[in-house]
Coordinates of C-alpha atoms in Angstrom, one line a residue:
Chain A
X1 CA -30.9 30.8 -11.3
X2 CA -34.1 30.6 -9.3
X3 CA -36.0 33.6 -8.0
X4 CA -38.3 34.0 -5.4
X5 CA -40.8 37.1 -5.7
X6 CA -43.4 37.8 -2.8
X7 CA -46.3 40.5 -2.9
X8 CA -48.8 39.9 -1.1
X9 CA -52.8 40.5 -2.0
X10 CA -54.3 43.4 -2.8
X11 CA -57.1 45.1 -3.6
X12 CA -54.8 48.3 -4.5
X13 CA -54.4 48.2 -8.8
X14 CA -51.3 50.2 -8.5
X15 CA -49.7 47.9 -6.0
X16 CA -51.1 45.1 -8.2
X17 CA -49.7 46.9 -11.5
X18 CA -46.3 47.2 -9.5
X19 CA -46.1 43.5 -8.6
X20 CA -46.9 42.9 -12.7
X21 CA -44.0 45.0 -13.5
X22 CA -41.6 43.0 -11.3
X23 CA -42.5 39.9 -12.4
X24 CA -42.5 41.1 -16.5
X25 CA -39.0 42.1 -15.4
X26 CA -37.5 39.5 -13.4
X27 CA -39.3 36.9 -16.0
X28 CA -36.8 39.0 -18.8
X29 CA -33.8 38.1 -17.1
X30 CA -34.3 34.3 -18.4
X31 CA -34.2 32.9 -14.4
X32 CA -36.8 30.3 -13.2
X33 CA -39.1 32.6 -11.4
X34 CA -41.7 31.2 -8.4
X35 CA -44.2 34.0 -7.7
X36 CA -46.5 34.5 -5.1
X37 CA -48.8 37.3 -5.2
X38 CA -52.8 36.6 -5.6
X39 CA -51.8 33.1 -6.6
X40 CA -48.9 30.7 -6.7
X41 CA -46.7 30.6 -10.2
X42 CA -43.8 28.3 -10.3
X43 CA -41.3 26.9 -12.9
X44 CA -40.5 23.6 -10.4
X45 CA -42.5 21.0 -11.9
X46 CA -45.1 18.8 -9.6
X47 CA -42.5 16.1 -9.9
X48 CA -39.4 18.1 -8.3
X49 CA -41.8 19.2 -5.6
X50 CA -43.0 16.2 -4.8
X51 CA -38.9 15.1 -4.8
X52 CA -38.5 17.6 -2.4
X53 CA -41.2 17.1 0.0
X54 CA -40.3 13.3 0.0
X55 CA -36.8 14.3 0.9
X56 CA -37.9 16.4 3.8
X57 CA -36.7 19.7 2.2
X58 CA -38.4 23.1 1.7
X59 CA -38.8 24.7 -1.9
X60 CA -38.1 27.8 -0.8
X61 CA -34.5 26.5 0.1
X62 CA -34.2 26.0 -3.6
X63 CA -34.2 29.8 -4.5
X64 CA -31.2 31.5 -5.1
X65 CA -32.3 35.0 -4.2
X66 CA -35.4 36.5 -3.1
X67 CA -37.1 39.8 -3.8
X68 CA -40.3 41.1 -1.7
X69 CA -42.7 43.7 -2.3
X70 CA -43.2 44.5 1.4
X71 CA -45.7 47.8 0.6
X72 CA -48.8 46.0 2.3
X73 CA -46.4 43.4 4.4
X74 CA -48.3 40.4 5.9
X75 CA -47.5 37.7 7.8
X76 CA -46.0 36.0 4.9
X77 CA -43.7 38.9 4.0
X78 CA -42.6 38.4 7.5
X79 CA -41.3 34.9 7.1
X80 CA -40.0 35.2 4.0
X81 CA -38.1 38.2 5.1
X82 CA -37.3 36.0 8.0
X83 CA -36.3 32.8 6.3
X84 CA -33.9 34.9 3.7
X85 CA -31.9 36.3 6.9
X86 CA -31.8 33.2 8.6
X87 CA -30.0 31.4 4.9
X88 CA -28.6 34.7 4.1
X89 CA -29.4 34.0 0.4
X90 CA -29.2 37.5 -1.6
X91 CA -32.9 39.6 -0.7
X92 CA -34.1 42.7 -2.2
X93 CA -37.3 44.4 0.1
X94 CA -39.0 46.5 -1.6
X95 CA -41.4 49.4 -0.2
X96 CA -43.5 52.2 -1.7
X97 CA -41.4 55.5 -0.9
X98 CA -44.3 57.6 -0.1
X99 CA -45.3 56.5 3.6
X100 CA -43.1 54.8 6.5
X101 CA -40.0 52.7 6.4
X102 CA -42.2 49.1 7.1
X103 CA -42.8 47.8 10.7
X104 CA -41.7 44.5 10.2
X105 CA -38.1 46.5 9.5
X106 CA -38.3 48.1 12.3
X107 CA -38.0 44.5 14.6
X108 CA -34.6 44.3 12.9
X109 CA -31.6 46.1 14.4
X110 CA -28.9 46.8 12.2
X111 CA -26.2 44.7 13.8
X112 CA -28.3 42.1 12.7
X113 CA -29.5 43.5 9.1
X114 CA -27.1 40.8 7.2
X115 CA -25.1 42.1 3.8
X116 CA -27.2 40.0 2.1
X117 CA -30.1 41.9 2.3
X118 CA -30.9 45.3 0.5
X119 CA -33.9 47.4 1.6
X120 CA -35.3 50.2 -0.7
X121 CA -37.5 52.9 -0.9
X122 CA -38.8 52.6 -4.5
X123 CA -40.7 55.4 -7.1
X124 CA -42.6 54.4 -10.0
X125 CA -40.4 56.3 -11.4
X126 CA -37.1 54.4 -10.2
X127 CA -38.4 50.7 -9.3
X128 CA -37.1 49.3 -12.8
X129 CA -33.4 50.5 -11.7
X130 CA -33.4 49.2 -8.3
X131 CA -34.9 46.3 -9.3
X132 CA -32.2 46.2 -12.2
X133 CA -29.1 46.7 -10.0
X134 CA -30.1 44.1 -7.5
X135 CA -30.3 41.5 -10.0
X136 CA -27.1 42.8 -11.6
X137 CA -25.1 42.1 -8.6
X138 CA -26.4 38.4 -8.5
X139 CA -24.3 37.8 -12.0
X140 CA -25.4 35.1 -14.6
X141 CA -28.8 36.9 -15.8
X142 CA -29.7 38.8 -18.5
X143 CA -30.5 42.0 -17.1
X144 CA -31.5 44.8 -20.1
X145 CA -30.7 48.0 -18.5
X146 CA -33.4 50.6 -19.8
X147 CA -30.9 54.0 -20.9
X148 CA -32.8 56.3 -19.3
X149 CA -29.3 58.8 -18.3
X150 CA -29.7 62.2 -20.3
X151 CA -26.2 63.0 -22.0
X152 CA -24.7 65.6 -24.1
X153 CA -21.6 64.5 -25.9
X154 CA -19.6 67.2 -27.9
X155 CA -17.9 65.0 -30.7
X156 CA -15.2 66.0 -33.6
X157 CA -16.0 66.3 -37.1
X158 CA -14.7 63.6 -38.1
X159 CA -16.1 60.8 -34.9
X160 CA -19.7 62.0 -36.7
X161 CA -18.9 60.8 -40.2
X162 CA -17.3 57.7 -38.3
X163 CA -20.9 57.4 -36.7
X164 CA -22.3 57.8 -39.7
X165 CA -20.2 55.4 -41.3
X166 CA -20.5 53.2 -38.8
X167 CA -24.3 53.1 -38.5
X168 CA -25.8 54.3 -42.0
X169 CA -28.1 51.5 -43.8
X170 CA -27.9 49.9 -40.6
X171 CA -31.2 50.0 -37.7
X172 CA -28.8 51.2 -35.1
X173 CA -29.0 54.9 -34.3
X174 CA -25.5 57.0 -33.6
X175 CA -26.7 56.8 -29.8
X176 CA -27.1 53.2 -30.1
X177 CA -23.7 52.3 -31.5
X178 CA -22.1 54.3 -29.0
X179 CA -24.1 53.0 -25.8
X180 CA -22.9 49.0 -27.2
X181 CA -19.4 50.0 -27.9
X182 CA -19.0 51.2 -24.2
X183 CA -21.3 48.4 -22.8
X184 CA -18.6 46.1 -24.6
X185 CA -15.7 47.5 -22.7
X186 CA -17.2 47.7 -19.5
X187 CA -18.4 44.4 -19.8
X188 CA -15.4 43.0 -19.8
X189 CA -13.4 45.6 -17.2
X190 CA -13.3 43.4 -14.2
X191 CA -11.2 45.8 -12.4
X192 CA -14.8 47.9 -12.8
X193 CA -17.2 45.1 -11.3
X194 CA -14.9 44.8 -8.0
X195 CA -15.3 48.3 -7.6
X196 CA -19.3 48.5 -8.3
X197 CA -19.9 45.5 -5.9
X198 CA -17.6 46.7 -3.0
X199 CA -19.6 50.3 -3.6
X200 CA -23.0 48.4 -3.2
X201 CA -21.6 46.8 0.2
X202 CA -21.0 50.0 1.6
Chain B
X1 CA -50.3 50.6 15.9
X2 CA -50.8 46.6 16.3
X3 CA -49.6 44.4 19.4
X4 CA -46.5 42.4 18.4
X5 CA -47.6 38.6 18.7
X6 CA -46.0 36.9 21.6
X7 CA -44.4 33.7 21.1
X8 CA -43.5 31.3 24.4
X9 CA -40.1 29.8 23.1
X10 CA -39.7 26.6 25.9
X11 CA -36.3 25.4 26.3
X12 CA -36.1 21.7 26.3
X13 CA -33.5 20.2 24.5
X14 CA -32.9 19.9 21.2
X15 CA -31.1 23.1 20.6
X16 CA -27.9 22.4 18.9
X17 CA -26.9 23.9 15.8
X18 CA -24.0 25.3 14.1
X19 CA -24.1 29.6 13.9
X20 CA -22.6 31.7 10.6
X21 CA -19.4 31.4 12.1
X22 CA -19.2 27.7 12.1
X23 CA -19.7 27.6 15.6
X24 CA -21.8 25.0 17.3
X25 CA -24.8 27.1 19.8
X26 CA -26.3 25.2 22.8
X27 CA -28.2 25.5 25.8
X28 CA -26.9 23.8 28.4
X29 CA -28.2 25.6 31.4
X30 CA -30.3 29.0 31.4
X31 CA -27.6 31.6 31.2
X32 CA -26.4 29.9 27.2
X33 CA -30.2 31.7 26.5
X34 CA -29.3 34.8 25.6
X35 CA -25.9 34.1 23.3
X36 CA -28.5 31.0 21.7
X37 CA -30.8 33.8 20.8
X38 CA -28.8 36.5 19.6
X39 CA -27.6 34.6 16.7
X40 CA -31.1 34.4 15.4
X41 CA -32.0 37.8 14.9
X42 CA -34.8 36.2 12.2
X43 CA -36.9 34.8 15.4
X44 CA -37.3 39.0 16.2
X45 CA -39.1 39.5 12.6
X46 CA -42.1 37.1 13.0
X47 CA -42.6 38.2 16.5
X48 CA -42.0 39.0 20.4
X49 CA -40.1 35.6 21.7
X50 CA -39.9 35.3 25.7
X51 CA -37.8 32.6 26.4
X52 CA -38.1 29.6 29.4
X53 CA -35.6 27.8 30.4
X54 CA -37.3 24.0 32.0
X55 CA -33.9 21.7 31.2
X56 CA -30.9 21.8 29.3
X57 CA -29.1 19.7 26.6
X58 CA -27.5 17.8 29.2
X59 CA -30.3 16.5 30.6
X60 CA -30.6 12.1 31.1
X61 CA -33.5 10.3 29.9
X62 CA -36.5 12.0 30.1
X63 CA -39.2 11.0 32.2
X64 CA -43.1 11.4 33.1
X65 CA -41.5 14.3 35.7
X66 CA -40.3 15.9 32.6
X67 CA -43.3 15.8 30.9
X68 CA -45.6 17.6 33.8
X69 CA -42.7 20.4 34.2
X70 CA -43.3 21.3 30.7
X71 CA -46.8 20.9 31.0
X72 CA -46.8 23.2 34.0
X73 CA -44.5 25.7 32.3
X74 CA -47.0 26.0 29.6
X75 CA -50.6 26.0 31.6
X76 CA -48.7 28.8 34.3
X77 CA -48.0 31.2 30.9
X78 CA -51.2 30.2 28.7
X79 CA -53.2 33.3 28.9
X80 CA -50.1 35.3 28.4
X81 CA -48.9 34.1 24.9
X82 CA -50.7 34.0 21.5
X83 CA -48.5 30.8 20.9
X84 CA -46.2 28.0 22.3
X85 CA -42.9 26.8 20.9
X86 CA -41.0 24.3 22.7
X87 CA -37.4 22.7 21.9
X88 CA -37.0 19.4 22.5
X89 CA -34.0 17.0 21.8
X90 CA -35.0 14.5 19.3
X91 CA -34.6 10.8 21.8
X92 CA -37.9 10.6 23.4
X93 CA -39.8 13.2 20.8
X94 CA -42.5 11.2 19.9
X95 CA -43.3 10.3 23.7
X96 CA -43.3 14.1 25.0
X97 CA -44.8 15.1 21.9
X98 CA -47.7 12.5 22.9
X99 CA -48.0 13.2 26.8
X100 CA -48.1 17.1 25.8
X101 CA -50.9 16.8 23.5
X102 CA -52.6 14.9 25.9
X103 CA -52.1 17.3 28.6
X104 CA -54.5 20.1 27.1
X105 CA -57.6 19.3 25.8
X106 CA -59.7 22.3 23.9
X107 CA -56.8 24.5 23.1
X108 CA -57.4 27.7 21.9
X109 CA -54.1 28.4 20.9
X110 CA -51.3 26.3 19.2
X111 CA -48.5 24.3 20.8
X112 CA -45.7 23.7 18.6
X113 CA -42.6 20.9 19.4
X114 CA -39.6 20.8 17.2
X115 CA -36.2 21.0 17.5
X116 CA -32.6 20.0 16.5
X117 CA -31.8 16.6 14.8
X118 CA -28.2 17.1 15.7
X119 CA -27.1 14.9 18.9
X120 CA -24.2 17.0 21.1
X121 CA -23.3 13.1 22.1
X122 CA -22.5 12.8 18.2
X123 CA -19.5 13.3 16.4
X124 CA -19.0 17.3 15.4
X125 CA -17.6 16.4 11.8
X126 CA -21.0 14.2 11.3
X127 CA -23.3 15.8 12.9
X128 CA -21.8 19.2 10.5
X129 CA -21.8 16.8 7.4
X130 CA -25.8 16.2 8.2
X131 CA -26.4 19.8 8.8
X132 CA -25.2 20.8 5.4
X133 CA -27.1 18.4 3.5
X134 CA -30.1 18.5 5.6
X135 CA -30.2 22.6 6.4
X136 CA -33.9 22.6 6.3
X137 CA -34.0 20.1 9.2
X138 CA -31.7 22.1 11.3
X139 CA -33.0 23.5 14.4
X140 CA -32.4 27.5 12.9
X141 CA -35.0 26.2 9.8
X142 CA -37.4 24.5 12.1
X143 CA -37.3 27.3 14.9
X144 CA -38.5 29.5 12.2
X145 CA -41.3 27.4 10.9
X146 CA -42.2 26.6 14.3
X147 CA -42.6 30.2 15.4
X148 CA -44.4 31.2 12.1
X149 CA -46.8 28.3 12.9
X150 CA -47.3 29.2 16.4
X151 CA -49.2 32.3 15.4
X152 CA -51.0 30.6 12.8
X153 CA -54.7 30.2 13.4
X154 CA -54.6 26.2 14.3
X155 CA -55.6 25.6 17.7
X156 CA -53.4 22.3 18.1
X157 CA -50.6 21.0 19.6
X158 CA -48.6 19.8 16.6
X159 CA -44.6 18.6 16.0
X160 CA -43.0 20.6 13.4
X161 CA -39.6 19.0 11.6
X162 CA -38.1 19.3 8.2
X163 CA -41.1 20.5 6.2
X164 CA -43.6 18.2 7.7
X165 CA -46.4 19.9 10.5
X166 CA -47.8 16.8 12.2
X167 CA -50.5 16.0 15.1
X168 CA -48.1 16.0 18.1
X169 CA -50.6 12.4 18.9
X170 CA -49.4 11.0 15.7
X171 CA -46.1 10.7 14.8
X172 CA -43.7 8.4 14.2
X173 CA -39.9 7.8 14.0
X174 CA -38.4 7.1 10.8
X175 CA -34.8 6.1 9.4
X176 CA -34.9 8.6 6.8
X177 CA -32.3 11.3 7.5
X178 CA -34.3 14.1 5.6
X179 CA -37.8 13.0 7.4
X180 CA -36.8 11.9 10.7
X181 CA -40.3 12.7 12.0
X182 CA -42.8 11.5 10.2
X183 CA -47.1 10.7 10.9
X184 CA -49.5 8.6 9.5
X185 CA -52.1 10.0 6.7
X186 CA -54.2 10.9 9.2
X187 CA -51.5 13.2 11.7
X188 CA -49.8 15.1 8.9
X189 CA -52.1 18.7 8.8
X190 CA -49.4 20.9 6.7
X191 CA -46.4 21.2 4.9
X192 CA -43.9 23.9 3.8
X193 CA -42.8 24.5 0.5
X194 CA -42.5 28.1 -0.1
X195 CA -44.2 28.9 3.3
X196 CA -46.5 27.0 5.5
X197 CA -49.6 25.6 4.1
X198 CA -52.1 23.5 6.7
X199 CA -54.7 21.0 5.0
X200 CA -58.3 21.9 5.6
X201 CA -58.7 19.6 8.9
X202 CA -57.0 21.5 11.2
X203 CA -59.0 23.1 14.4
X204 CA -58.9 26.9 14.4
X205 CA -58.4 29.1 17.4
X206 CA -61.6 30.0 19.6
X207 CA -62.5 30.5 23.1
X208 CA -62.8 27.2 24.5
X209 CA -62.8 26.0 28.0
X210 CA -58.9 24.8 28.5
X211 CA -58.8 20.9 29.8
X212 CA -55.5 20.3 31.9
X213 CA -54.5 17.2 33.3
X214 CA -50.8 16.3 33.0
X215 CA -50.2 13.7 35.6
X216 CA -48.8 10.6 34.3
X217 CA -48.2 7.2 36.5
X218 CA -44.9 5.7 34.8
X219 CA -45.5 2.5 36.7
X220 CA -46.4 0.7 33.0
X221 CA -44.7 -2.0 31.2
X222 CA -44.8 -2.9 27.7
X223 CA -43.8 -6.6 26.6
X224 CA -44.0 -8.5 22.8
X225 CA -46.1 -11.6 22.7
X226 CA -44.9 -14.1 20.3
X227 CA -46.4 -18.0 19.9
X228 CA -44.8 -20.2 21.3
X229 CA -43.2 -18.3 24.3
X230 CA -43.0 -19.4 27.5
X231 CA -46.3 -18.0 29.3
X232 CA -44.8 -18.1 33.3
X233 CA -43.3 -14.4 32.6
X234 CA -46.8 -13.3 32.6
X235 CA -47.4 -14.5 36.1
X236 CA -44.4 -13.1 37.7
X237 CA -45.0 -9.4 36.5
X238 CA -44.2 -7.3 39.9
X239 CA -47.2 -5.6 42.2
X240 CA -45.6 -2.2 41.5
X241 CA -47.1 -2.3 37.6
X242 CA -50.3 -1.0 37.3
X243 CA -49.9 -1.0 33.3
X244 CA -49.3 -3.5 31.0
X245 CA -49.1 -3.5 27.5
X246 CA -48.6 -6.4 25.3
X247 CA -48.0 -6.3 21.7
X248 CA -49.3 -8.7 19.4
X249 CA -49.0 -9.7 15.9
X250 CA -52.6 -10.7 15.6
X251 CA -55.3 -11.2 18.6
X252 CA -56.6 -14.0 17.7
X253 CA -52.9 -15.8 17.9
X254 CA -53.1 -15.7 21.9
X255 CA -53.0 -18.8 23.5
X256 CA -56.2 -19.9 26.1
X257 CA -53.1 -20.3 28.5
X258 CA -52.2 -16.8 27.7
X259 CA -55.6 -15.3 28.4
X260 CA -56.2 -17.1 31.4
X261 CA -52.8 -15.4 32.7
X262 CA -54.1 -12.0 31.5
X263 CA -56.6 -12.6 33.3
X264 CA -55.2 -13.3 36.6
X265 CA -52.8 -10.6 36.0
X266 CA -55.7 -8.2 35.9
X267 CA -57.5 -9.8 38.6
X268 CA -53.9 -8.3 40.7
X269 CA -55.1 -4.7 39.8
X270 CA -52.8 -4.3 36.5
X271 CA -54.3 -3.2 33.5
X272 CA -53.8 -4.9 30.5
X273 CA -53.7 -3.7 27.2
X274 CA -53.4 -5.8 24.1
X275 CA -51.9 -3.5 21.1
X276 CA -52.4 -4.7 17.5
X277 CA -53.0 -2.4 15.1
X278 CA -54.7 -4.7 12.4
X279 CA -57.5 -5.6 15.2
X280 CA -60.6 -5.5 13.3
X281 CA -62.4 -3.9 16.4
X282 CA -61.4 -3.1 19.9
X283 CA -64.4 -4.5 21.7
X284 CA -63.8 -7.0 23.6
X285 CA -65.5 -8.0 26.9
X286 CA -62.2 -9.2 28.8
X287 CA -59.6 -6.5 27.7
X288 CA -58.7 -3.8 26.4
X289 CA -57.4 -3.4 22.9
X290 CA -55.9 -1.0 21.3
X291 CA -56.2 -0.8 17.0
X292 CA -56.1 3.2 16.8
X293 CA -53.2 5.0 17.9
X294 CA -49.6 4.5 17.3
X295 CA -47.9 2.4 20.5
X296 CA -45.6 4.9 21.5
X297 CA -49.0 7.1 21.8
X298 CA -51.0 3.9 23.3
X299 CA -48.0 3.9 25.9
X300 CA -48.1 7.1 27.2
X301 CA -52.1 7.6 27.2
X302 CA -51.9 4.5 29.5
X303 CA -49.7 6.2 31.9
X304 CA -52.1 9.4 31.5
X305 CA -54.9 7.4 32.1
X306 CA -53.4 6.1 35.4
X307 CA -52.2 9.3 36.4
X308 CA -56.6 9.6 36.8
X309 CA -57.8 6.5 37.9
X310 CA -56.7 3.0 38.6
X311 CA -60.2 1.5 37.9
X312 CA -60.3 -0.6 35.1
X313 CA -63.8 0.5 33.5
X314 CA -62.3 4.1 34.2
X315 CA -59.1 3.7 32.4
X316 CA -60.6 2.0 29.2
X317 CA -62.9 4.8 29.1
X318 CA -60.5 7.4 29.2
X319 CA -57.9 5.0 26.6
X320 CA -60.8 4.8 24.4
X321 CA -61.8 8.7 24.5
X322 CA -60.2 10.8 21.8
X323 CA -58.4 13.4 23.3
X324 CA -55.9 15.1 21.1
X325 CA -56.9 13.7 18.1
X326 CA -54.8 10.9 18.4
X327 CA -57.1 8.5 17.0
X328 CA -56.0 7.5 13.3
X329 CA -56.3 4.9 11.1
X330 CA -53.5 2.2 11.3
X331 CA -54.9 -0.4 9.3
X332 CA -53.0 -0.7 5.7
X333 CA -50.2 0.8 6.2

């Protein structure tokens, strides 16, 4: 799967740190990722782009999804945003949560914002979960989901010596056994996905 | 807060495309406008587009009147947009694209022509078969370039198709189905990949003084000189040309017989243009000839060059005179 990721330059280090932590993240999930930020980095080779540009096509046709950091939005921003409605290819626009919804938003009405296309508000505190959730819903990519969910779990007697024998001279923790044997089952619930997906429609 | 750009979106043709429904969108005449637009809601992102409607998709063959109705369209609106877009259908491309870019001189502002490669004479199951493998030639793709580019700061009148951004003066028609407009090395200034990138030779916008002249005098013919060929046909070319271009493989392959007819011919108040882009120079005392520009380009700057003057010395000047830098190098190609 190719990914597109736009941020465009700044002189702003925690904007800069921000677009870092995308890309460390979006570079995890094993996809081919073309980023554009203070420079251009790409996994197409010289040779597939010059195929392309021989052929009369446009690289960024070759992405499968795109995500944009549209904090400082530019003219750029604006075409990209622009391109990804007009192909309706799977779009994630992402904005710092702490001043306006963007202007270039605001030239969109909703009638027109297609399903395709997720805005967010994003925290520090909350950009690795958006970004995480977005990239779920595009399926085949590895996408490590950090446990970050606080839970207190009253257990039997006898499901802690279980744990225990479960997980002693092991490196798994109690927590950790229980966290894969769920993830297992909900992995494979499909009846679950349908519902998750038709919740991030609406 | 900053003034949206404004975009000039000129409706000429070329507008054909299929919407998300599967749907095929036109403009045939100046009400179809608002139903074209409102299934591009990306247009709205980049910037303010005011739409003018000059001829539909219906339209017959365009002609020089063509050509000054656009021009016209555009010189009436030019202090009013940052940038010009105009649609045209893909036929006679290369010669609007030409008498356009001769039109302005000293633009401060770009002009943009693109459009659809789709034919509405053409089969729908073909013409959808070529949209799906050619999507970033479609009209929706190229709009969208187009527009981005007409707010770039390039101060040009340029063609925009597939992901190729060309000197309007320099293109050429290929049979490639992905490239169908193409340039020499010298009239390609950008490309997109993952947006739009121009070369370094491109003239920026500033305030210069706006040249306009967008008459054009259609009475010009254009014939093929081969060896061998009966020369009589030269000597029975009508009054009504005042034009006349011949192609040649090589100059120096023209018959004395041939000559001496020019001659004559331009003795009758025609001007004669020999084309052949290997010439090693284009001085020559008797005519004119033409090594630098492509012919469709060498065609219509005759018929601009009319549209001025009718004086030979005149008319060579002006054919000679880079305008829109339609000058390039056709040798080796």
């Amino acid at each position: 799967m190719k990914l597109y990721f736009y941020g465009a330059p700044t002189n702003r280090v925690d904007l800069d740190n921000s677009y870092g932590r995308i890309k460390r993240l979006l570079r995890q999930t094993g996809a081919e990722l073309t980023a554009s930020t203070e420079r251009l980095e790409t996994t197409m080779t010289k040779e597939e782009l010059e195929k392309l540009k021989k052929a009369g096509e446009i690289a960024l046709d070759k992405m499968d999804a795109f995500i944009i950091e549209g904090s400082e939005a530019d003219a750029q921003a604006g075409y990209l945003l622009a391109f990804a409605v007009a192909r309706q290819k799977p779009t994630l626009y992402l904005y710092e949560r702490r001043g306006q919804l963007p202007v270039i938003l605001k030239n969109l009405d909703k009638k027109s914002i297609p399903k395709t296309l997720e805005v967010k508000g994003y925290l520090k505190e909350n950009l690795d979960e958006i970004l995480q959730n977005f990239l779920r819903g595009l399926g085949s990519l590895k996408v490590e989901e950090v446990p970050n969910i606080k839970f207190t779990l009253r257990i039997t007697k006898t499901i802690e010596k279980y744990l225990h024998y479960k997980t002693h001279n092991t490196d798994k923790s109690k927590a950790d056994f229980i966290r894969e044997e769920i993830d297992g089952k909900m992995k494979k619930d499909s009846k679950f996905w349908d519902w998750l997906k038709k919740q991030r429609e609406n | 807060m900053a003034l949206r750009k404004k975009i000039c979106l000129l409706f000429a043709g070329g507008t054909i495309y299929p919407d998300n429904q599967g749907k095929w969108q036109v403009v045939k005449k100046e009400s179809d406008i608002n139903k074209w637009l409102s299934e591009l809601p990306e247009l709205r992102i980049v910037g303010e587009i005011e739409p003018v409607f000059l001829y539909g998709e219906d339209t017959g063959p365009i002609t020089s009147q063509h050509w000054q109705v656009i021009a016209k369209a555009i010189i009436e609106r030019y202090k009013h947009y940052d940038g010009f877009v105009l649609l045209h259908g893909l036929e006679s491309f290369i010669y609007s694209a030409a008498a356009i870019s001769l039109a302005f001189a000293n633009l401060s502002k770009p002009i943009v022509i693109t459009g659809s490669p789709l034919s509405h004479k053409k089969n729908e199951r073909l013409a959808d078969k070529a949209f799906k493998k050619y999507k970033s030639v479609g009209v929706r793709a190229n709009l969208l370039n187009a527009t981005q580019v007409a707010l770039a700061d390039v101060a040009e009148t340029m063609a925009l198709y597939g992901n190729g951004i060309f000197r309007a003066g320099a293109l050429i028609r290929t049979g490639s189905e992905g490239n169908i407009i193409d340039s020499y090395a010298d009239g390609k200034i950008g490309h997109i990949d993952f947006g739009i990138r121009f070369s370094g030779k491109v003239t920026v916008r500033s305030n210069r003084k706006l040249g306009y002249h967008a008459h054009y005098n259609p009475q010009v013919h254009m014939i093929e000189y081969h060896p061998g060929l009966s020369d009589d046909w030269l000597a029975r070319q009508g009054r009504s040309i005042k034009g006349l271009i011949i192609t040649v493989k090589t100059i120096d392959e023209l018959s004395a017989k041939f000559r001496k007819q020019l001659l004559a011919v331009k003795r009758r108040g025609i001007i004669p243009v020999l084309y052949d882009r290997q010439a090693r120079s284009s001085d020559d005392r008797q005519f004119l000839i033409v090594n630098d520009m492509t012919l469709e380009m060498t065609l219509v700057k005759l018929m601009w060059s009319l549209g001025q003057s009718k004086d030979y010395a005149k008319v060579s000047k002006l054919m000679r005179l880079p305008v829109a830098h339609e000058k390039i190098n056709l040798k080796n190609v």
